[in-house]
Every structure is written in structure tokens, then in C-alpha cells.
Amino acid sequence: MARARALLRVFIAVKVDEPSLVARVRQLQEDLTRVGLKAKLVEPENLHITLRFV
């Protein structure tokens, strides 16, 4: 039986830790979830801006 290969996501990013921005993104995520968005959202403590995928 073949084994599934693990997906390794490598990227260069800048961490976003400005409290007011994190709070706004958290609110936006809650709003999107409430209206039925089907997506995997990043946890607020892992919020970042991806600059480049490697």
C-alpha cells in the first residue's frame, strides 16, 4: 500500500503582531465564518504576510 507523502509548505513571511490589526483580522475571520465561508483560516497567533513561497 502506498503511503501518503507529507506536504511541506516552505515560505518567507513577516509576522503580524500589531494588536489592533490582529484584533481586526480575528473579527473579520469570525464574520466570514458566520456567513458560511468554507476555508481554513490561520490562528491569530500565527498571523503573517507571506512574501514568497520557496
PDB file of N, CA and C in Angstrom:
ATOM      1  N   MET A   1       0.846  -1.175   0.000  1.00  0.00           N
ATOM      2  CA  MET A   1       0.000   0.000   0.000  1.00  0.00           C
ATOM      3  C   MET A   1       0.896   1.244   0.000  1.00  0.00           C
ATOM      4  N   ALA A   2       0.575   2.185  -0.845  1.00  0.00           N
ATOM      5  CA  ALA A   2       1.368   3.414  -0.942  1.00  0.00           C
ATOM      6  C   ALA A   2       1.090   4.319   0.252  1.00  0.00           C
ATOM      7  N   ARG A   3       2.120   4.971   0.701  1.00  0.00           N
ATOM      8  CA  ARG A   3       1.980   5.928   1.808  1.00  0.00           C
ATOM      9  C   ARG A   3       1.775   7.322   1.246  1.00  0.00           C
ATOM     10  N   ALA A   4       0.942   8.078   1.909  1.00  0.00           N
ATOM     11  CA  ALA A   4       0.734   9.473   1.509  1.00  0.00           C
ATOM     12  C   ALA A   4       1.973  10.276   1.873  1.00  0.00           C
ATOM     13  N   ARG A   5       2.395  11.124   0.973  1.00  0.00           N
ATOM     14  CA  ARG A   5       3.560  11.964   1.245  1.00  0.00           C
ATOM     15  C   ARG A   5       3.112  13.208   1.993  1.00  0.00           C
ATOM     16  N   ALA A   6       3.896  13.592   2.978  1.00  0.00           N
ATOM     17  CA  ALA A   6       3.587  14.797   3.756  1.00  0.00           C
ATOM     18  C   ALA A   6       3.853  16.032   2.894  1.00  0.00           C
ATOM     19  N   LEU A   7       2.958  16.982   2.986  1.00  0.00           N
ATOM     20  CA  LEU A   7       3.113  18.229   2.248  1.00  0.00           C
ATOM     21  C   LEU A   7       3.928  19.198   3.097  1.00  0.00           C
ATOM     22  N   LEU A   8       5.030  19.649   2.570  1.00  0.00           N
ATOM     23  CA  LEU A   8       5.885  20.601   3.264  1.00  0.00           C
ATOM     24  C   LEU A   8       5.709  21.957   2.596  1.00  0.00           C
ATOM     25  N   ARG A   9       5.181  22.907   3.357  1.00  0.00           N
ATOM     26  CA  ARG A   9       4.951  24.254   2.826  1.00  0.00           C
ATOM     27  C   ARG A   9       6.059  25.164   3.346  1.00  0.00           C
ATOM     28  N   VAL A  10       6.899  25.624   2.446  1.00  0.00           N
ATOM     29  CA  VAL A  10       8.038  26.459   2.817  1.00  0.00           C
ATOM     30  C   VAL A  10       7.835  27.842   2.205  1.00  0.00           C
ATOM     31  N   PHE A  11       7.969  28.859   3.053  1.00  0.00           N
ATOM     32  CA  PHE A  11       7.761  30.214   2.557  1.00  0.00           C
ATOM     33  C   PHE A  11       8.506  31.211   3.430  1.00  0.00           C
ATOM     34  N   ILE A  12       8.669  32.403   2.899  1.00  0.00           N
ATOM     35  CA  ILE A  12       9.267  33.514   3.632  1.00  0.00           C
ATOM     36  C   ILE A  12       8.118  34.442   4.012  1.00  0.00           C
ATOM     37  N   ALA A  13       8.061  34.819   5.289  1.00  0.00           N
ATOM     38  CA  ALA A  13       6.928  35.619   5.755  1.00  0.00           C
ATOM     39  C   ALA A  13       7.365  36.627   6.811  1.00  0.00           C
ATOM     40  N   VAL A  14       6.493  37.594   7.017  1.00  0.00           N
ATOM     41  CA  VAL A  14       6.669  38.592   8.072  1.00  0.00           C
ATOM     42  C   VAL A  14       5.543  38.387   9.076  1.00  0.00           C
ATOM     43  N   LYS A  15       5.903  38.215  10.338  1.00  0.00           N
ATOM     44  CA  LYS A  15       4.902  38.016  11.380  1.00  0.00           C
ATOM     45  C   LYS A  15       4.135  39.317  11.615  1.00  0.00           C
ATOM     46  N   VAL A  16       2.827  39.189  11.765  1.00  0.00           N
ATOM     47  CA  VAL A  16       1.973  40.337  12.071  1.00  0.00           C
ATOM     48  C   VAL A  16       1.593  40.228  13.539  1.00  0.00           C
ATOM     49  N   ASP A  17       2.054  41.166  14.333  1.00  0.00           N
ATOM     50  CA  ASP A  17       1.735  41.099  15.759  1.00  0.00           C
ATOM     51  C   ASP A  17       1.241  42.431  16.331  1.00  0.00           C
ATOM     52  N   GLU A  18       0.841  43.339  15.460  1.00  0.00           N
ATOM     53  CA  GLU A  18       0.244  44.605  15.900  1.00  0.00           C
ATOM     54  C   GLU A  18      -1.131  44.283  16.486  1.00  0.00           C
ATOM     55  N   PRO A  19      -1.336  44.523  17.791  1.00  0.00           N
ATOM     56  CA  PRO A  19      -2.586  44.110  18.443  1.00  0.00           C
ATOM     57  C   PRO A  19      -3.866  44.584  17.756  1.00  0.00           C
ATOM     58  N   SER A  20      -3.897  45.812  17.286  1.00  0.00           N
ATOM     59  CA  SER A  20      -5.125  46.303  16.653  1.00  0.00           C
ATOM     60  C   SER A  20      -5.393  45.589  15.329  1.00  0.00           C
ATOM     61  N   LEU A  21      -4.356  45.269  14.591  1.00  0.00           N
ATOM     62  CA  LEU A  21      -4.522  44.559  13.324  1.00  0.00           C
ATOM     63  C   LEU A  21      -4.943  43.107  13.561  1.00  0.00           C
ATOM     64  N   VAL A  22      -4.328  42.466  14.541  1.00  0.00           N
ATOM     65  CA  VAL A  22      -4.696  41.086  14.881  1.00  0.00           C
ATOM     66  C   VAL A  22      -6.159  41.029  15.311  1.00  0.00           C
ATOM     67  N   ALA A  23      -6.596  41.990  16.109  1.00  0.00           N
ATOM     68  CA  ALA A  23      -7.991  42.028  16.561  1.00  0.00           C
ATOM     69  C   ALA A  23      -8.937  42.215  15.385  1.00  0.00           C
ATOM     70  N   ARG A  24      -8.578  43.063  14.446  1.00  0.00           N
ATOM     71  CA  ARG A  24      -9.437  43.294  13.272  1.00  0.00           C
ATOM     72  C   ARG A  24      -9.522  42.050  12.392  1.00  0.00           C
ATOM     73  N   VAL A  25      -8.397  41.386  12.200  1.00  0.00           N
ATOM     74  CA  VAL A  25      -8.394  40.157  11.402  1.00  0.00           C
ATOM     75  C   VAL A  25      -9.218  39.079  12.094  1.00  0.00           C
ATOM     76  N   ARG A  26      -9.090  38.970  13.404  1.00  0.00           N
ATOM     77  CA  ARG A  26      -9.888  37.993  14.157  1.00  0.00           C
ATOM     78  C   ARG A  26     -11.385  38.262  13.954  1.00  0.00           C
ATOM     79  N   GLN A  27     -11.792  39.528  14.015  1.00  0.00           N
ATOM     80  CA  GLN A  27     -13.196  39.883  13.810  1.00  0.00           C
ATOM     81  C   GLN A  27     -13.641  39.543  12.390  1.00  0.00           C
ATOM     82  N   LEU A  28     -12.794  39.836  11.421  1.00  0.00           N
ATOM     83  CA  LEU A  28     -13.113  39.519  10.028  1.00  0.00           C
ATOM     84  C   LEU A  28     -13.268  38.010   9.837  1.00  0.00           C
ATOM     85  N   GLN A  29     -12.393  37.224  10.447  1.00  0.00           N
ATOM     86  CA  GLN A  29     -12.498  35.765  10.357  1.00  0.00           C
ATOM     87  C   GLN A  29     -13.818  35.279  10.953  1.00  0.00           C
ATOM     88  N   GLU A  30     -14.200  35.832  12.087  1.00  0.00           N
ATOM     89  CA  GLU A  30     -15.467  35.446  12.714  1.00  0.00           C
ATOM     90  C   GLU A  30     -16.642  35.802  11.811  1.00  0.00           C
ATOM     91  N   ASP A  31     -16.604  36.981  11.204  1.00  0.00           N
ATOM     92  CA  ASP A  31     -17.672  37.406  10.296  1.00  0.00           C
ATOM     93  C   ASP A  31     -17.767  36.474   9.086  1.00  0.00           C
ATOM     94  N   LEU A  32     -16.629  36.125   8.508  1.00  0.00           N
ATOM     95  CA  LEU A  32     -16.622  35.247   7.340  1.00  0.00           C
ATOM     96  C   LEU A  32     -17.125  33.850   7.684  1.00  0.00           C
ATOM     97  N   THR A  33     -16.751  33.350   8.841  1.00  0.00           N
ATOM     98  CA  THR A  33     -17.228  32.040   9.286  1.00  0.00           C
ATOM     99  C   THR A  33     -18.732  32.076   9.500  1.00  0.00           C
ATOM    100  N   ARG A  34     -19.220  33.149  10.088  1.00  0.00           N
ATOM    101  CA  ARG A  34     -20.648  33.296  10.369  1.00  0.00           C
ATOM    102  C   ARG A  34     -21.489  33.271   9.094  1.00  0.00           C
ATOM    103  N   VAL A  35     -20.967  33.827   8.004  1.00  0.00           N
ATOM    104  CA  VAL A  35     -21.732  33.845   6.755  1.00  0.00           C
ATOM    105  C   VAL A  35     -21.493  32.598   5.902  1.00  0.00           C
ATOM    106  N   GLY A  36     -20.744  31.645   6.443  1.00  0.00           N
ATOM    107  CA  GLY A  36     -20.611  30.350   5.785  1.00  0.00           C
ATOM    108  C   GLY A  36     -19.366  30.121   4.955  1.00  0.00           C
ATOM    109  N   LEU A  37     -18.329  30.925   5.129  1.00  0.00           N
ATOM    110  CA  LEU A  37     -17.091  30.700   4.392  1.00  0.00           C
ATOM    111  C   LEU A  37     -16.538  29.323   4.731  1.00  0.00           C
ATOM    112  N   LYS A  38     -16.199  28.559   3.715  1.00  0.00           N
ATOM    113  CA  LYS A  38     -15.602  27.238   3.897  1.00  0.00           C
ATOM    114  C   LYS A  38     -14.119  27.343   3.559  1.00  0.00           C
ATOM    115  N   ALA A  39     -13.316  27.680   4.543  1.00  0.00           N
ATOM    116  CA  ALA A  39     -11.883  27.840   4.326  1.00  0.00           C
ATOM    117  C   ALA A  39     -11.148  27.570   5.629  1.00  0.00           C
ATOM    118  N   LYS A  40      -9.869  27.246   5.502  1.00  0.00           N
ATOM    119  CA  LYS A  40      -9.034  27.082   6.685  1.00  0.00           C
ATOM    120  C   LYS A  40      -8.400  28.442   6.974  1.00  0.00           C
ATOM    121  N   LEU A  41      -8.748  29.002   8.106  1.00  0.00           N
ATOM    122  CA  LEU A  41      -8.224  30.309   8.488  1.00  0.00           C
ATOM    123  C   LEU A  41      -7.075  30.122   9.468  1.00  0.00           C
ATOM    124  N   VAL A  42      -6.074  30.957   9.340  1.00  0.00           N
ATOM    125  CA  VAL A  42      -4.915  30.876  10.226  1.00  0.00           C
ATOM    126  C   VAL A  42      -5.300  31.384  11.614  1.00  0.00           C
ATOM    127  N   GLU A  43      -4.755  30.755  12.635  1.00  0.00           N
ATOM    128  CA  GLU A  43      -4.997  31.192  14.001  1.00  0.00           C
ATOM    129  C   GLU A  43      -4.360  32.573  14.189  1.00  0.00           C
ATOM    130  N   PRO A  44      -5.006  33.450  14.961  1.00  0.00           N
ATOM    131  CA  PRO A  44      -4.477  34.813  15.130  1.00  0.00           C
ATOM    132  C   PRO A  44      -3.024  34.854  15.611  1.00  0.00           C
ATOM    133  N   GLU A  45      -2.610  33.898  16.437  1.00  0.00           N
ATOM    134  CA  GLU A  45      -1.222  33.912  16.918  1.00  0.00           C
ATOM    135  C   GLU A  45      -0.233  33.512  15.822  1.00  0.00           C
ATOM    136  N   ASN A  46      -0.718  32.984  14.706  1.00  0.00           N
ATOM    137  CA  ASN A  46       0.140  32.620  13.572  1.00  0.00           C
ATOM    138  C   ASN A  46      -0.032  33.566  12.388  1.00  0.00           C
ATOM    139  N   LEU A  47      -0.654  34.694  12.612  1.00  0.00           N
ATOM    140  CA  LEU A  47      -0.930  35.640  11.531  1.00  0.00           C
ATOM    141  C   LEU A  47       0.378  36.148  10.930  1.00  0.00           C
ATOM    142  N   HIS A  48       0.442  36.117   9.598  1.00  0.00           N
ATOM    143  CA  HIS A  48       1.650  36.554   8.900  1.00  0.00           C
ATOM    144  C   HIS A  48       1.290  37.007   7.492  1.00  0.00           C
ATOM    145  N   ILE A  49       2.225  37.667   6.868  1.00  0.00           N
ATOM    146  CA  ILE A  49       2.098  38.047   5.464  1.00  0.00           C
ATOM    147  C   ILE A  49       3.142  37.243   4.703  1.00  0.00           C
ATOM    148  N   THR A  50       2.680  36.392   3.797  1.00  0.00           N
ATOM    149  CA  THR A  50       3.596  35.577   3.007  1.00  0.00           C
ATOM    150  C   THR A  50       4.210  36.442   1.916  1.00  0.00           C
ATOM    151  N   LEU A  51       5.536  36.466   1.885  1.00  0.00           N
ATOM    152  CA  LEU A  51       6.246  37.245   0.876  1.00  0.00           C
ATOM    153  C   LEU A  51       6.570  36.403  -0.352  1.00  0.00           C
ATOM    154  N   ARG A  52       6.920  35.128  -0.107  1.00  0.00           N
ATOM    155  CA  ARG A  52       7.302  34.257  -1.226  1.00  0.00           C
ATOM    156  C   ARG A  52       7.252  32.803  -0.798  1.00  0.00           C
ATOM    157  N   PHE A  53       6.673  31.975  -1.657  1.00  0.00           N
ATOM    158  CA  PHE A  53       6.754  30.532  -1.465  1.00  0.00           C
ATOM    159  C   PHE A  53       8.055  30.059  -2.089  1.00  0.00           C
ATOM    160  N   VAL A  54       8.735  29.147  -1.398  1.00  0.00           N
ATOM    161  CA  VAL A  54      10.028  28.636  -1.873  1.00  0.00           C
ATOM    162  C   VAL A  54       9.811  27.316  -2.576  1.00  0.00           C
TER     163      VAL A  54
END
